[in-house]
Amino acid sequence: MTTWYSNPSARTWSSGSAAPSVRDFHRGLPGYEATPLVALPALAEELGVGRVLVKDESARLGLPAFKMLGASWACHQVVERHPGAELVTATDGNHGRAVARMATHLGTRATVFIAAALREKAAARIEAEGATLVRVEGHYDDAVHAATEYAAADPSRELVQDTAWEGYEQVPTWVVEGYDTLLQEIDEQLGAAPDLVVVPSGVGSLAQAVIAHYRQGDRSTGTRILSVEPDSADCIVASLTKGEPVAVETGASVMAGLNCGTVSTLAWPVLREGCDAAITVTDEEALQASADLLAHGVASGPSGAATYAGVRAALRHAGLRADLDLPADAAVVLLSTEGRQDDE
């Protein structure tokens, strides 16, 4: 069942000083180029807005997802401080593959913890990057706990996780800094700040990056941010509704990259103050959105296509549409954070 939350005052909030730009670092990585911002007029007509553009992350730095932006910067920072360290992480797919790829690039090793339910082909892709894979009974949060314990057991191991908790915040901060490159590209490609950015959310780190980018002190743009997550892993909607972080039980979902039950402690205060709206979508809605985007020439997996499913639901809901208060000629950007895999 779809649930939603809105905060019409979010656009008046400022995140303070800007995060450091790491785009020059990304430009120095093999294969860097800005990913496409694809205009889809048929979607704009469907949604009743001026323009709909999809930021297509299906080919980012040699991998089929945006995660390489955050993982590459965080791994670089970790290895610079701890040369030769074994990189350890937990993943629901793309982050772990990105860490494994960077470990090879940096001349070190990676051990990646995954939940038992992760698809075999996704696990095989991580192993193909040269990582040691460890399967954990339970869900994503259980894999994070196991990876944390493993890293802490040996000083030659360093945890590179894309979610934060009390006492573990520096590395996730670097991950979020890495995501800002994507947003700089959007602003350049569009020639202005968009009126609405729709972001898929797991632990909330990408949404944190989006909000921080468009709420930077006196350059706050008035851009609305809509967070989208699975109805079976709705920790962000649940937390925003209650006004404090809420951990939720998760089940299986086709939106594997968003199947997280605990919001990042770094993301939480930013989401609480600066997220205009949050909505949940079903697996069926995400799969339909993925198929519909493919028909328009954009290959997006269910986690990436969740943004299309979410904005469809939001703009069909009179109350939520009114809260977003979009101009008639609104430019709406959907973050399609992953491509379709060969088993989808």
Short mmCIF file of C-alpha atoms in Angstrom, two decimals:
data_model
loop_
_atom_site.label_atom_id
_atom_site.label_comp_id
_atom_site.label_asym_id
_atom_site.label_seq_id
_atom_site.Cartn_x
_atom_site.Cartn_y
_atom_site.Cartn_z
CA MET A 1 0.00 0.00 0.00
CA THR A 2 1.30 3.46 -0.91
CA THR A 3 2.03 5.78 2.01
CA TRP A 4 3.36 9.31 1.86
CA TYR A 5 4.59 12.28 3.87
CA SER A 6 5.01 15.95 3.00
CA ASN A 7 6.69 18.99 4.52
CA PRO A 8 5.75 22.16 2.58
CA SER A 9 8.17 24.25 4.67
CA ALA A 10 11.24 22.23 3.59
CA ARG A 11 12.20 24.68 0.83
CA THR A 12 12.87 27.40 3.41
CA TRP A 13 15.51 25.31 5.19
CA SER A 14 19.25 25.81 4.59
CA SER A 15 21.83 23.06 4.98
CA GLY A 16 24.60 25.57 5.64
CA SER A 17 27.96 25.50 3.86
CA ALA A 18 28.48 23.60 0.63
CA ALA A 19 30.18 20.21 0.54
CA PRO A 20 33.62 20.11 -1.11
CA SER A 21 33.51 19.37 -4.82
CA VAL A 22 35.13 16.08 -5.82
CA ARG A 23 34.33 16.29 -9.52
CA ASP A 24 37.97 16.87 -10.44
CA PHE A 25 38.79 13.58 -8.70
CA HIS A 26 36.11 11.79 -10.72
CA ARG A 27 37.39 13.36 -13.95
CA GLY A 28 40.71 11.66 -13.23
CA LEU A 29 39.19 8.16 -13.08
CA PRO A 30 39.28 5.93 -16.18
CA GLY A 31 36.16 6.33 -18.28
CA TYR A 32 34.67 9.38 -16.58
CA GLU A 33 32.07 11.35 -18.52
CA ALA A 34 28.81 13.00 -17.56
CA THR A 35 25.90 10.58 -17.80
CA PRO A 36 22.95 11.55 -20.05
CA LEU A 37 20.01 13.72 -18.99
CA VAL A 38 17.28 12.37 -21.25
CA ALA A 39 14.18 14.45 -22.05
CA LEU A 40 10.95 12.41 -22.24
CA PRO A 41 8.11 14.65 -23.51
CA ALA A 42 5.54 11.84 -23.30
CA LEU A 43 6.12 11.58 -19.53
CA ALA A 44 5.79 15.35 -19.15
CA GLU A 45 2.42 15.18 -20.87
CA GLU A 46 1.32 12.26 -18.69
CA LEU A 47 2.32 14.04 -15.47
CA GLY A 48 1.06 17.48 -16.48
CA VAL A 49 4.40 19.30 -16.11
CA GLY A 50 6.64 21.28 -18.44
CA ARG A 51 9.51 18.81 -18.80
CA VAL A 52 10.51 15.40 -17.48
CA LEU A 53 14.18 14.47 -17.73
CA VAL A 54 15.79 11.22 -16.64
CA LYS A 55 19.34 11.24 -15.29
CA ASP A 56 20.44 7.89 -16.73
CA GLU A 57 23.05 6.23 -14.50
CA SER A 58 23.08 2.91 -16.39
CA ALA A 59 26.72 3.41 -17.43
CA ARG A 60 28.66 5.26 -14.73
CA LEU A 61 32.46 4.82 -14.69
CA GLY A 62 32.19 1.35 -16.20
CA LEU A 63 29.43 0.09 -13.88
CA PRO A 64 25.63 0.08 -14.33
CA ALA A 65 24.82 2.33 -11.34
CA PHE A 66 25.62 5.65 -9.70
CA LYS A 67 27.24 4.02 -6.64
CA MET A 68 30.74 4.30 -8.09
CA LEU A 69 30.65 8.06 -7.47
CA GLY A 70 30.45 7.71 -3.69
CA ALA A 71 32.43 4.49 -3.35
CA SER A 72 35.35 5.72 -5.43
CA TRP A 73 35.86 8.89 -3.38
CA ALA A 74 35.43 7.09 -0.04
CA CYS A 75 37.80 4.24 -1.00
CA HIS A 76 40.38 6.74 -2.23
CA GLN A 77 40.23 8.63 1.07
CA VAL A 78 40.46 5.44 3.14
CA VAL A 79 43.42 3.97 1.27
CA GLU A 80 45.23 7.32 1.27
CA ARG A 81 45.07 7.23 5.09
CA HIS A 82 45.57 3.45 5.44
CA PRO A 83 47.75 2.23 2.54
CA GLY A 84 47.20 -1.41 1.67
CA ALA A 85 44.11 -1.79 3.87
CA GLU A 86 41.63 -4.52 3.04
CA LEU A 87 38.35 -2.78 2.15
CA VAL A 88 35.28 -4.27 3.82
CA THR A 89 31.64 -3.50 3.09
CA ALA A 90 28.09 -4.83 3.12
CA THR A 91 25.86 -4.39 0.11
CA ASP A 92 22.58 -5.09 -1.58
CA GLY A 93 24.43 -5.10 -4.91
CA ASN A 94 25.86 -2.02 -6.57
CA HIS A 95 27.80 -0.43 -3.68
CA GLY A 96 29.68 -3.66 -3.03
CA ARG A 97 30.55 -4.06 -6.68
CA ALA A 98 31.84 -0.48 -6.77
CA VAL A 99 34.01 -1.01 -3.67
CA ALA A 100 35.39 -4.21 -5.20
CA ARG A 101 36.19 -2.39 -8.44
CA MET A 102 37.97 0.41 -6.56
CA ALA A 103 39.94 -2.07 -4.45
CA THR A 104 41.41 -3.49 -7.64
CA HIS A 105 42.05 0.01 -9.00
CA LEU A 106 43.86 0.94 -5.77
CA GLY A 107 45.86 -2.30 -5.61
CA THR A 108 44.27 -3.80 -2.52
CA ARG A 109 41.67 -6.42 -1.49
CA ALA A 110 37.94 -6.27 -0.83
CA THR A 111 35.64 -8.44 1.27
CA VAL A 112 31.94 -7.91 0.63
CA PHE A 113 29.13 -9.13 2.89
CA ILE A 114 25.73 -9.81 1.33
CA ALA A 115 22.35 -10.95 2.59
CA ALA A 116 21.42 -14.49 1.67
CA ALA A 117 18.50 -13.28 -0.46
CA LEU A 118 20.67 -11.31 -2.89
CA ARG A 119 20.21 -12.64 -6.44
CA GLU A 120 22.90 -15.08 -7.53
CA LYS A 121 23.75 -13.08 -10.63
CA ALA A 122 24.23 -9.93 -8.55
CA ALA A 123 26.54 -11.85 -6.19
CA ALA A 124 28.48 -13.27 -9.14
CA ARG A 125 29.07 -9.77 -10.52
CA ILE A 126 30.66 -8.71 -7.23
CA GLU A 127 32.89 -11.81 -7.17
CA ALA A 128 33.90 -11.12 -10.77
CA GLU A 129 35.41 -7.84 -9.59
CA GLY A 130 37.86 -9.87 -7.48
CA ALA A 131 36.15 -9.53 -4.10
CA THR A 132 35.82 -12.20 -1.43
CA LEU A 133 32.10 -12.71 -0.87
CA VAL A 134 30.54 -13.59 2.51
CA ARG A 135 26.86 -14.55 2.69
CA VAL A 136 24.91 -13.67 5.83
CA GLU A 137 21.58 -15.07 6.96
CA GLY A 138 19.00 -12.32 7.28
CA HIS A 139 18.63 -8.97 5.53
CA TYR A 140 20.81 -6.02 4.55
CA ASP A 141 21.07 -4.67 8.10
CA ASP A 142 22.36 -8.08 9.26
CA ALA A 143 25.04 -7.96 6.55
CA VAL A 144 26.09 -4.48 7.72
CA HIS A 145 26.43 -5.76 11.29
CA ALA A 146 28.54 -8.73 10.17
CA ALA A 147 30.80 -6.57 8.00
CA THR A 148 31.32 -4.12 10.86
CA GLU A 149 32.37 -6.89 13.25
CA TYR A 150 34.71 -8.41 10.66
CA ALA A 151 36.41 -5.07 9.96
CA ALA A 152 36.82 -4.30 13.67
CA ALA A 153 38.54 -7.63 14.32
CA ASP A 154 41.74 -6.70 12.43
CA PRO A 155 43.44 -3.28 12.21
CA SER A 156 44.46 -4.00 8.60
CA ARG A 157 40.78 -3.93 7.58
CA GLU A 158 38.79 -0.75 6.92
CA LEU A 159 35.00 -0.55 6.67
CA VAL A 160 33.68 1.38 3.65
CA GLN A 161 29.95 1.57 4.29
CA ASP A 162 27.44 3.92 2.65
CA THR A 163 25.28 4.29 5.74
CA ALA A 164 26.15 6.02 9.02
CA TRP A 165 25.49 5.33 12.68
CA GLU A 166 26.75 6.86 15.91
CA GLY A 167 30.53 6.62 15.92
CA TYR A 168 30.77 5.78 12.20
CA GLU A 169 30.26 8.91 10.14
CA GLN A 170 33.46 9.97 8.35
CA VAL A 171 33.40 7.35 5.58
CA PRO A 172 29.66 7.82 4.85
CA THR A 173 30.35 11.57 4.66
CA TRP A 174 32.87 10.91 1.89
CA VAL A 175 30.33 8.70 0.09
CA VAL A 176 27.76 11.51 0.14
CA GLU A 177 30.36 14.01 -1.07
CA GLY A 178 30.99 11.78 -4.07
CA TYR A 179 27.34 11.89 -5.12
CA ASP A 180 27.47 15.66 -5.61
CA THR A 181 29.19 15.17 -8.98
CA LEU A 182 25.91 13.77 -10.35
CA LEU A 183 24.03 16.89 -9.22
CA GLN A 184 26.61 19.28 -10.66
CA GLU A 185 26.19 17.51 -13.99
CA ILE A 186 22.40 17.93 -13.84
CA ASP A 187 22.65 21.67 -13.22
CA GLU A 188 25.05 22.08 -16.14
CA GLN A 189 22.99 19.94 -18.49
CA LEU A 190 19.72 21.64 -17.58
CA GLY A 191 21.21 25.13 -17.45
CA ALA A 192 19.39 25.82 -14.18
CA ALA A 193 18.25 24.10 -11.01
CA PRO A 194 15.27 21.76 -11.59
CA ASP A 195 11.91 22.43 -9.97
CA LEU A 196 11.63 18.85 -8.65
CA VAL A 197 14.20 16.09 -8.19
CA VAL A 198 12.84 12.61 -7.54
CA VAL A 199 15.34 10.38 -5.75
CA PRO A 200 15.22 6.66 -4.88
CA SER A 201 16.02 6.09 -1.21
CA GLY A 202 17.42 3.18 0.74
CA VAL A 203 19.23 4.46 3.84
CA GLY A 204 18.78 8.01 2.54
CA SER A 205 22.37 8.97 1.61
CA LEU A 206 21.61 9.99 -1.98
CA ALA A 207 18.58 11.97 -0.83
CA GLN A 208 20.85 13.63 1.73
CA ALA A 209 23.24 14.63 -1.06
CA VAL A 210 20.39 16.00 -3.21
CA ILE A 211 18.90 18.05 -0.37
CA ALA A 212 22.29 19.40 0.70
CA HIS A 213 23.13 20.38 -2.88
CA TYR A 214 19.93 22.35 -3.44
CA ARG A 215 19.72 23.87 0.05
CA GLN A 216 23.20 25.41 0.31
CA GLY A 217 22.91 28.59 2.31
CA ASP A 218 22.15 31.66 0.25
CA ARG A 219 22.13 29.65 -2.98
CA SER A 220 19.08 27.63 -1.90
CA THR A 221 17.20 27.10 -5.14
CA GLY A 222 13.67 26.25 -4.08
CA THR A 223 14.05 22.86 -5.77
CA ARG A 224 11.59 20.34 -4.35
CA ILE A 225 12.89 16.89 -3.39
CA LEU A 226 10.68 13.79 -3.46
CA SER A 227 12.05 10.60 -1.86
CA VAL A 228 10.79 7.22 -3.11
CA GLU A 229 11.24 3.86 -1.37
CA PRO A 230 9.68 0.38 -1.40
CA ASP A 231 6.50 -0.11 0.64
CA SER A 232 8.23 -3.15 2.15
CA ALA A 233 11.22 -1.07 3.36
CA ASP A 234 9.73 2.29 4.28
CA CYS A 235 12.13 3.48 6.98
CA ILE A 236 12.21 7.05 5.62
CA VAL A 237 8.45 7.60 5.36
CA ALA A 238 8.01 5.94 8.77
CA SER A 239 10.74 8.08 10.35
CA LEU A 240 9.52 11.35 8.82
CA THR A 241 5.96 10.61 9.88
CA LYS A 242 6.98 9.87 13.47
CA GLY A 243 9.56 12.67 13.65
CA GLU A 244 12.37 10.38 14.75
CA PRO A 245 14.37 7.51 13.22
CA VAL A 246 12.33 4.31 12.97
CA ALA A 247 13.80 0.91 12.07
CA VAL A 248 11.46 -1.28 10.03
CA GLU A 249 11.43 -4.96 9.18
CA THR A 250 12.17 -5.54 5.50
CA GLY A 251 11.11 -8.31 3.18
CA ALA A 252 12.14 -9.36 -0.30
CA SER A 253 11.82 -6.66 -2.96
CA VAL A 254 12.68 -6.29 -6.64
CA MET A 255 14.08 -2.89 -5.59
CA ALA A 256 17.12 -4.58 -4.03
CA GLY A 257 19.15 -1.38 -3.91
CA LEU A 258 16.48 0.29 -1.77
CA ASN A 259 15.67 -2.63 0.51
CA CYS A 260 16.99 -1.06 3.73
CA GLY A 261 15.30 -0.90 7.12
CA THR A 262 17.30 1.79 8.94
CA VAL A 263 17.90 5.41 7.93
CA SER A 264 21.49 6.69 8.01
CA THR A 265 22.18 8.87 11.05
CA LEU A 266 23.93 11.39 8.80
CA ALA A 267 21.00 11.54 6.40
CA TRP A 268 18.29 11.73 9.04
CA PRO A 269 18.55 15.39 10.18
CA VAL A 270 18.88 16.54 6.56
CA LEU A 271 15.82 14.54 5.49
CA ARG A 272 13.83 15.70 8.50
CA GLU A 273 14.38 19.36 7.74
CA GLY A 274 14.82 19.53 3.98
CA CYS A 275 12.84 16.74 2.28
CA ASP A 276 9.66 18.12 0.71
CA ALA A 277 7.91 14.79 0.35
CA ALA A 278 8.40 11.04 0.61
CA ILE A 279 6.33 8.23 -0.87
CA THR A 280 6.37 4.44 -1.09
CA VAL A 281 5.79 2.28 -4.16
CA THR A 282 5.06 -1.40 -4.64
CA ASP A 283 7.20 -3.90 -6.52
CA GLU A 284 4.52 -4.06 -9.20
CA GLU A 285 4.61 -0.27 -9.67
CA ALA A 286 8.41 -0.27 -9.92
CA LEU A 287 8.42 -3.10 -12.47
CA GLN A 288 5.77 -1.34 -14.55
CA ALA A 289 7.78 1.89 -14.43
CA SER A 290 10.90 0.01 -15.53
CA ALA A 291 9.04 -1.48 -18.51
CA ASP A 292 7.53 1.89 -19.42
CA LEU A 293 10.90 3.65 -19.31
CA LEU A 294 12.39 0.95 -21.51
CA ALA A 295 9.64 1.62 -24.05
CA HIS A 296 10.85 5.23 -24.12
CA GLY A 297 14.49 4.19 -24.61
CA VAL A 298 15.75 4.35 -21.01
CA ALA A 299 17.03 1.07 -19.54
CA SER A 300 16.38 1.34 -15.81
CA GLY A 301 16.22 -1.40 -13.20
CA PRO A 302 13.42 -1.40 -10.60
CA SER A 303 15.41 0.62 -8.04
CA GLY A 304 16.12 3.34 -10.57
CA ALA A 305 12.65 3.25 -12.11
CA ALA A 306 11.11 3.64 -8.65
CA THR A 307 11.40 7.39 -9.17
CA TYR A 308 9.03 7.26 -12.14
CA ALA A 309 6.62 5.09 -10.16
CA GLY A 310 6.85 7.49 -7.22
CA VAL A 311 6.27 10.71 -9.14
CA ARG A 312 3.35 9.09 -10.94
CA ALA A 313 1.72 8.29 -7.61
CA ALA A 314 2.58 11.67 -6.08
CA LEU A 315 1.28 13.85 -8.88
CA ARG A 316 -1.93 11.83 -9.18
CA HIS A 317 -2.62 12.52 -5.50
CA ALA A 318 -4.32 15.92 -5.24
CA GLY A 319 -3.08 16.65 -1.72
CA LEU A 320 0.55 15.77 -2.35
CA ARG A 321 0.57 17.58 -5.69
CA ALA A 322 -0.76 20.68 -3.96
CA ASP A 323 1.91 20.44 -1.26
CA LEU A 324 4.65 20.25 -3.90
CA ASP A 325 3.22 23.41 -5.50
CA LEU A 326 4.98 22.96 -8.83
CA PRO A 327 4.87 25.71 -11.46
CA ALA A 328 2.90 24.87 -14.62
CA ASP A 329 6.12 24.62 -16.65
CA ALA A 330 8.02 22.62 -14.01
CA ALA A 331 11.23 20.82 -14.93
CA VAL A 332 11.17 17.44 -13.19
CA VAL A 333 14.33 15.31 -12.96
CA LEU A 334 14.06 11.60 -12.20
CA LEU A 335 17.23 9.96 -10.89
CA SER A 336 17.48 6.56 -12.56
CA THR A 337 20.26 5.24 -10.41
CA GLU A 338 20.80 1.85 -12.07
CA GLY A 339 20.49 0.16 -15.43
CA ARG A 340 18.61 -3.03 -16.19
CA GLN A 341 20.58 -6.18 -15.49
CA ASP A 342 20.59 -9.14 -17.85
CA ASP A 343 18.34 -11.11 -15.47
CA GLU A 344 15.60 -8.44 -15.40
#
